PDB file of C-alpha atoms in Angstrom:
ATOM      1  CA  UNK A 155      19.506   8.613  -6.461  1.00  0.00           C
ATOM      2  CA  UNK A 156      16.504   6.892  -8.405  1.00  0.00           C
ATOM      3  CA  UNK A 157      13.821   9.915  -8.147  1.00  0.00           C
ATOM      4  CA  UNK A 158      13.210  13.134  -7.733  1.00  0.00           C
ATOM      5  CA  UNK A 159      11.149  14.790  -4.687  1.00  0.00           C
ATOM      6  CA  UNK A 160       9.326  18.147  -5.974  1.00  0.00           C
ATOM      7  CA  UNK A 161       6.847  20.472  -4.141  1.00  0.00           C
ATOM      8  CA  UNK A 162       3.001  20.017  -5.021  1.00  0.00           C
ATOM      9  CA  UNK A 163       1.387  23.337  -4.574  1.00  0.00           C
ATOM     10  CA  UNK A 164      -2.839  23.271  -5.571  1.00  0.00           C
ATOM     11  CA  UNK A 165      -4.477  26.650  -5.569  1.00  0.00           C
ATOM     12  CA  UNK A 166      -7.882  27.067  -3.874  1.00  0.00           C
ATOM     13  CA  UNK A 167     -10.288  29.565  -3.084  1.00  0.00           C
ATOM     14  CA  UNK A 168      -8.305  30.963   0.338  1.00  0.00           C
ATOM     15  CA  UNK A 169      -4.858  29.783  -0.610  1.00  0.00           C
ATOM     16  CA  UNK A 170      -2.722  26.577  -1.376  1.00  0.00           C
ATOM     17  CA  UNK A 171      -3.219  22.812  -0.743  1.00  0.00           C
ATOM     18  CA  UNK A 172       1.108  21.424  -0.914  1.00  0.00           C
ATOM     19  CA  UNK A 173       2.427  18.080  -0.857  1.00  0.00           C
ATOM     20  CA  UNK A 174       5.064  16.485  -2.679  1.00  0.00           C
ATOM     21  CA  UNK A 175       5.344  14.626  -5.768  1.00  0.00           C
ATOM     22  CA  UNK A 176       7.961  11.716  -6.077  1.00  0.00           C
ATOM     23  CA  UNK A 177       8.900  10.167  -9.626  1.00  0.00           C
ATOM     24  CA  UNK A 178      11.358   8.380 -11.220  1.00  0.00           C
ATOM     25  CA  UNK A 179      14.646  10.479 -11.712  1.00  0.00           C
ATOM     26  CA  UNK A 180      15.490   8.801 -15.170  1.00  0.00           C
ATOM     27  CA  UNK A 181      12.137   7.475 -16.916  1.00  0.00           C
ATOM     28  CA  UNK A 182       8.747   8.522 -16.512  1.00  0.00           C
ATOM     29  CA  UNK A 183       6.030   6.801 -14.663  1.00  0.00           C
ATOM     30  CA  UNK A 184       4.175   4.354 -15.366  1.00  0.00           C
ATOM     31  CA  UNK A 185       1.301   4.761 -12.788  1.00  0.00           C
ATOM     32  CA  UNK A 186       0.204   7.627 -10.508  1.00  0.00           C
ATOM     33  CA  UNK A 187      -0.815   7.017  -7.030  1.00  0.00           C
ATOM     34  CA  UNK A 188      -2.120   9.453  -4.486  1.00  0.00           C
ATOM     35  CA  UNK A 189      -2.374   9.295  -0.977  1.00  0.00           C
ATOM     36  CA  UNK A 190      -5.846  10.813   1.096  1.00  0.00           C
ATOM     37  CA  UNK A 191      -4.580  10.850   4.849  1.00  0.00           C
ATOM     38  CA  UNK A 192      -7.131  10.958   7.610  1.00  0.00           C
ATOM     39  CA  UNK A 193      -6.890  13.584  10.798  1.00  0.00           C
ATOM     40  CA  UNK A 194      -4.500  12.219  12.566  1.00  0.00           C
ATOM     41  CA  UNK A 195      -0.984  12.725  10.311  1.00  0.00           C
ATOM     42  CA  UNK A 196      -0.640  14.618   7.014  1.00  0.00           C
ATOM     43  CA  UNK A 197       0.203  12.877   4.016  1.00  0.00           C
ATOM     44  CA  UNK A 198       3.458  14.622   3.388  1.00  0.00           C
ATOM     45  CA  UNK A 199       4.986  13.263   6.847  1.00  0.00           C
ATOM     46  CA  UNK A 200       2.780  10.090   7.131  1.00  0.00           C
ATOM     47  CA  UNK A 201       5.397   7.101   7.566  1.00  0.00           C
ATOM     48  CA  UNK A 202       2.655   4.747   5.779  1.00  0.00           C
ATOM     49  CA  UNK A 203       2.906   6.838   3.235  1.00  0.00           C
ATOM     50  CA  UNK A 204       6.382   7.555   2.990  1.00  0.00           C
ATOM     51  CA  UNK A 205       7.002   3.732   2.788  1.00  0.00           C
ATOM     52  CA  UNK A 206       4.857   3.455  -0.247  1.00  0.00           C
ATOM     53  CA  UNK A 207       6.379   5.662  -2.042  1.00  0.00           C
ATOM     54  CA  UNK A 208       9.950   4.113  -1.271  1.00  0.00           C
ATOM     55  CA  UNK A 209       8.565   1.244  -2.516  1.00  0.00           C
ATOM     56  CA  UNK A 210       6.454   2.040  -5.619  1.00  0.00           C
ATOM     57  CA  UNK A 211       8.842   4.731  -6.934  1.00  0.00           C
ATOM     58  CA  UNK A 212      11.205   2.051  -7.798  1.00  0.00           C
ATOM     59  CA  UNK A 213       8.584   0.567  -9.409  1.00  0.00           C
ATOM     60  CA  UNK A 214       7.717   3.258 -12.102  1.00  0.00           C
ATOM     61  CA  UNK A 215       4.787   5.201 -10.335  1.00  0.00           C
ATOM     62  CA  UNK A 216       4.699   8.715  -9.448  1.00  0.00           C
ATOM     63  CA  UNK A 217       3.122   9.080  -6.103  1.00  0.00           C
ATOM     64  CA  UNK A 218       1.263  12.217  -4.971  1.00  0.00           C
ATOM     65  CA  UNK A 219       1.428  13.030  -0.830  1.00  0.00           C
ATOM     66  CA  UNK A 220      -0.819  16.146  -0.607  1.00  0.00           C
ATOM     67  CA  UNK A 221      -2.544  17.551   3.217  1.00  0.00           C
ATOM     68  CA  UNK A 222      -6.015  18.878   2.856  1.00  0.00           C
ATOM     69  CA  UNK A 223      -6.447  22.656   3.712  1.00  0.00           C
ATOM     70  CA  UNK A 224      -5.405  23.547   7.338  1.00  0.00           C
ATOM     71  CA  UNK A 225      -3.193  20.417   7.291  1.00  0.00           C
ATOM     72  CA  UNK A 226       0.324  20.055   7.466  1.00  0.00           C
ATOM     73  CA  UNK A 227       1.698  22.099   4.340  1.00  0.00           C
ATOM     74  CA  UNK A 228      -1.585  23.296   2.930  1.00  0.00           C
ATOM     75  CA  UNK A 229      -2.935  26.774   3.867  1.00  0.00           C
ATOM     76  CA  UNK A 230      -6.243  27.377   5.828  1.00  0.00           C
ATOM     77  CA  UNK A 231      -7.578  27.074   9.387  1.00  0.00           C
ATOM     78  CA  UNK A 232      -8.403  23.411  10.415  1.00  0.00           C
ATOM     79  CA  UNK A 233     -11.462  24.292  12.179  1.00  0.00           C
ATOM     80  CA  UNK A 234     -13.346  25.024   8.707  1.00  0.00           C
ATOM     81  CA  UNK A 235     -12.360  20.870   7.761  1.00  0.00           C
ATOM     82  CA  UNK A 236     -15.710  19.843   6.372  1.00  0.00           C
ATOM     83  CA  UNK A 237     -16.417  16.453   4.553  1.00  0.00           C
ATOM     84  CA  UNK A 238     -17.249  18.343   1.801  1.00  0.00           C
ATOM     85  CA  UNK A 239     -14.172  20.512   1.518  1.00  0.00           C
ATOM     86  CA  UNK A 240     -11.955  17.647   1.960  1.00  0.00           C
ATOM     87  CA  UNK A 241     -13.784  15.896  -1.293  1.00  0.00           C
ATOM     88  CA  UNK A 242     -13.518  19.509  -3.220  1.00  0.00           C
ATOM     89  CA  UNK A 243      -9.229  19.212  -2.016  1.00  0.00           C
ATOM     90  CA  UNK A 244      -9.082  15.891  -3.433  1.00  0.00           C
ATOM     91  CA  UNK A 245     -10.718  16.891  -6.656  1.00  0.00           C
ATOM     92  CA  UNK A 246      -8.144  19.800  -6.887  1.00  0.00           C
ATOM     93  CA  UNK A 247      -5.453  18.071  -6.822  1.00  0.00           C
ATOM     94  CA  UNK A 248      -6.678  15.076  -9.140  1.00  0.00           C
ATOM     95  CA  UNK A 249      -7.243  17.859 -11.679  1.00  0.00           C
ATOM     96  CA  UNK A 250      -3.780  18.910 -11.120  1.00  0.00           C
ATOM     97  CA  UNK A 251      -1.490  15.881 -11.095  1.00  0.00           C
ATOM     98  CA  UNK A 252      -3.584  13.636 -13.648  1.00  0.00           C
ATOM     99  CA  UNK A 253      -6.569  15.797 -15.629  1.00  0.00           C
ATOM    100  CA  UNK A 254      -6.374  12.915 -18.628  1.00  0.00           C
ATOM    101  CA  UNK A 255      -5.634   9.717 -17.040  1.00  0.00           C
ATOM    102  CA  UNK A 256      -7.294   7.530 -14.122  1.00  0.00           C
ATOM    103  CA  UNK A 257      -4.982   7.588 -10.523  1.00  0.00           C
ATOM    104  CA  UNK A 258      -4.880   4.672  -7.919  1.00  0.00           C
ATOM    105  CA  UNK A 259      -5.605   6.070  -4.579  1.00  0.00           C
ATOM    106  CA  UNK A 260      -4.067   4.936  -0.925  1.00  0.00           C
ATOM    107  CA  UNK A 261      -6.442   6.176   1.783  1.00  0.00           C
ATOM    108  CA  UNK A 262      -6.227   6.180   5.470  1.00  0.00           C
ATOM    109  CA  UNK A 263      -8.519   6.765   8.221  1.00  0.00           C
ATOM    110  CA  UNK A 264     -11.489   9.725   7.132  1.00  0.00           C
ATOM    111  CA  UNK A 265      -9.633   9.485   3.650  1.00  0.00           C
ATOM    112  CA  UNK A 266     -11.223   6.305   3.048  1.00  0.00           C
ATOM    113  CA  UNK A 267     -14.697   8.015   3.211  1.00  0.00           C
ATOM    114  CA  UNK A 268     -13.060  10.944   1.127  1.00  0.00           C
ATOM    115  CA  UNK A 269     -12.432   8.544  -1.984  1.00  0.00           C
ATOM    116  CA  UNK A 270     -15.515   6.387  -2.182  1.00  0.00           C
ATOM    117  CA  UNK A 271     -17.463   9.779  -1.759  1.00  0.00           C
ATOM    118  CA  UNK A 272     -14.960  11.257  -5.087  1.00  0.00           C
ATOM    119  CA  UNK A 273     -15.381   7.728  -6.829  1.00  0.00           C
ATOM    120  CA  UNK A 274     -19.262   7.788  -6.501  1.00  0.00           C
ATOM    121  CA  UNK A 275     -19.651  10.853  -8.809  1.00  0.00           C
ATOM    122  CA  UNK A 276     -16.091  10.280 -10.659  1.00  0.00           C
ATOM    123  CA  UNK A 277     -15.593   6.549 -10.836  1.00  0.00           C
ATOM    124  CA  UNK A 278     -13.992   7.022 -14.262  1.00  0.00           C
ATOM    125  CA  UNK A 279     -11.221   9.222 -12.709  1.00  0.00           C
ATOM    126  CA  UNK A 280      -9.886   6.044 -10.276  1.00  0.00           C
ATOM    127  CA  UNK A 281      -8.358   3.054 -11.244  1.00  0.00           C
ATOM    128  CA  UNK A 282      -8.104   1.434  -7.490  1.00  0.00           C
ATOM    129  CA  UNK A 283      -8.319   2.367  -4.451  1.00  0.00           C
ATOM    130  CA  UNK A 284      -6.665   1.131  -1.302  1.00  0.00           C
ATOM    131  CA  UNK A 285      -8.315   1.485   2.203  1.00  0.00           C
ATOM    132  CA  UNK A 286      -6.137   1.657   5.460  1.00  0.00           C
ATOM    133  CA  UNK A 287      -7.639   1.659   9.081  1.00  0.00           C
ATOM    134  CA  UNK A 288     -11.021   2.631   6.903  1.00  0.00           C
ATOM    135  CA  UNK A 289     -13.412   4.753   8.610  1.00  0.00           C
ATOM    136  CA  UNK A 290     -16.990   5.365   6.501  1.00  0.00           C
ATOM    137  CA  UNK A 291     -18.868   6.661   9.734  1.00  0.00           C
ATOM    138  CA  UNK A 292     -18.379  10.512   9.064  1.00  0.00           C
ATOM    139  CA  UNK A 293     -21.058  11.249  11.942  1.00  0.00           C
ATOM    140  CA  UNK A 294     -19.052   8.963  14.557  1.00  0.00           C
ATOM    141  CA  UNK A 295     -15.942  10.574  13.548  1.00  0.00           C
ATOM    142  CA  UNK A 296     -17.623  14.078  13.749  1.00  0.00           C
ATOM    143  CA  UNK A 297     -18.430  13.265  17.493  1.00  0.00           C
ATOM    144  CA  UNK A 298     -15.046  11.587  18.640  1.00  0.00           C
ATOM    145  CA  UNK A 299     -13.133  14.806  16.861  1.00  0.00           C
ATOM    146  CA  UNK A 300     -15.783  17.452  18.505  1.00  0.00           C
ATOM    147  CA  UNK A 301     -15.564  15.925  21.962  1.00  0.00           C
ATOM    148  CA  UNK A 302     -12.068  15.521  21.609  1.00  0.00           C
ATOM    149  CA  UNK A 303     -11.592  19.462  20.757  1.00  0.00           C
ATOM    150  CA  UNK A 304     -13.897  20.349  24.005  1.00  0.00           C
ATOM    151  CA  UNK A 305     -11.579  18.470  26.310  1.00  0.00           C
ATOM    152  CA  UNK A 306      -8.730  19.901  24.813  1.00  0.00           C
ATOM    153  CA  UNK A 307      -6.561  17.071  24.614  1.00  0.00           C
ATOM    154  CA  UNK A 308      -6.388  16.763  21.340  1.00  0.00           C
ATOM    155  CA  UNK A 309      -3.681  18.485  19.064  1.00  0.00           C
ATOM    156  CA  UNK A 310      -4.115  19.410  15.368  1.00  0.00           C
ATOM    157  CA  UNK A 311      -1.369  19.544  12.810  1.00  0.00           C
TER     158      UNK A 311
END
């Protein structure tokens, strides 16, 4: 075995944000990298993600696979997701994993939007960013997710 899989927990105001953290078993990292999934998949089952951290492990970073409140592991209700709140989970655990030292970030999907809107205010806190399938259009995505949640044929995780 070359690393080590922990559990991520990230307190908030109703409860905890979880994820994993993945390292190097026998040296410390070099780099930490965390993942910002969008609505369709959390982080901490997202194969994209899981394949990025078979591969960068190896490579010395640490890499952080967190779900946003209401998401996969993390405690909450869904239904309260906000763009706002996603921002303020993102900011949690950035003060968690790395207070001191810049992260790179892998986004998907609304997570895209998530980290340019973090890097705006805290550019200093990022060292790169990666965008997947980006999607910046918050009030297009507010629209597809709402209609999709009236016609009920849509399933949350």
């Amino acid at each position: 075995m070359t690393h080590k899989t922990t559990l991520l927990e990230v307190p908030f105001v109703s409860g905890m944000l979880r994820g994993t953290i993945t390292e190097p078993l026998n040296e410390p990292a070099t780099k930490t990298l965390v993942c910002v999934h969008g609505f369709e998949w959390p982080a901490s089952i997202d194969q994209k993600f899981r394949i990025l951290t078979e591969t960068l492990v190896p490579k010395g970073y640490r890499v952080i696979r967190f779900d946003y409140r209401g998401n996969g592991l993390s405690d909450g209700n869904f239904r309260d997701t906000r763009i706002a709140t996603l921002v303020e989970d993102l900011s949690l655990v950035l003060d968690a994993v790395s207070p001191n030292a810049p992260v790179e970030i892998a986004s998907y999907s609304i997570g895209t939007s998530v980290a340019a809107l973090y890097w705006e205010k805290h550019s200093s806190r990022i060292s790169k960013i990666l965008f997947f399938g980006a999607a910046f259009d918050h009030a297009s995505i507010s629209r597809y997710v709402t209609l999709k949640r009236m016609l009920g044929f849509m399933r949350f995780t």
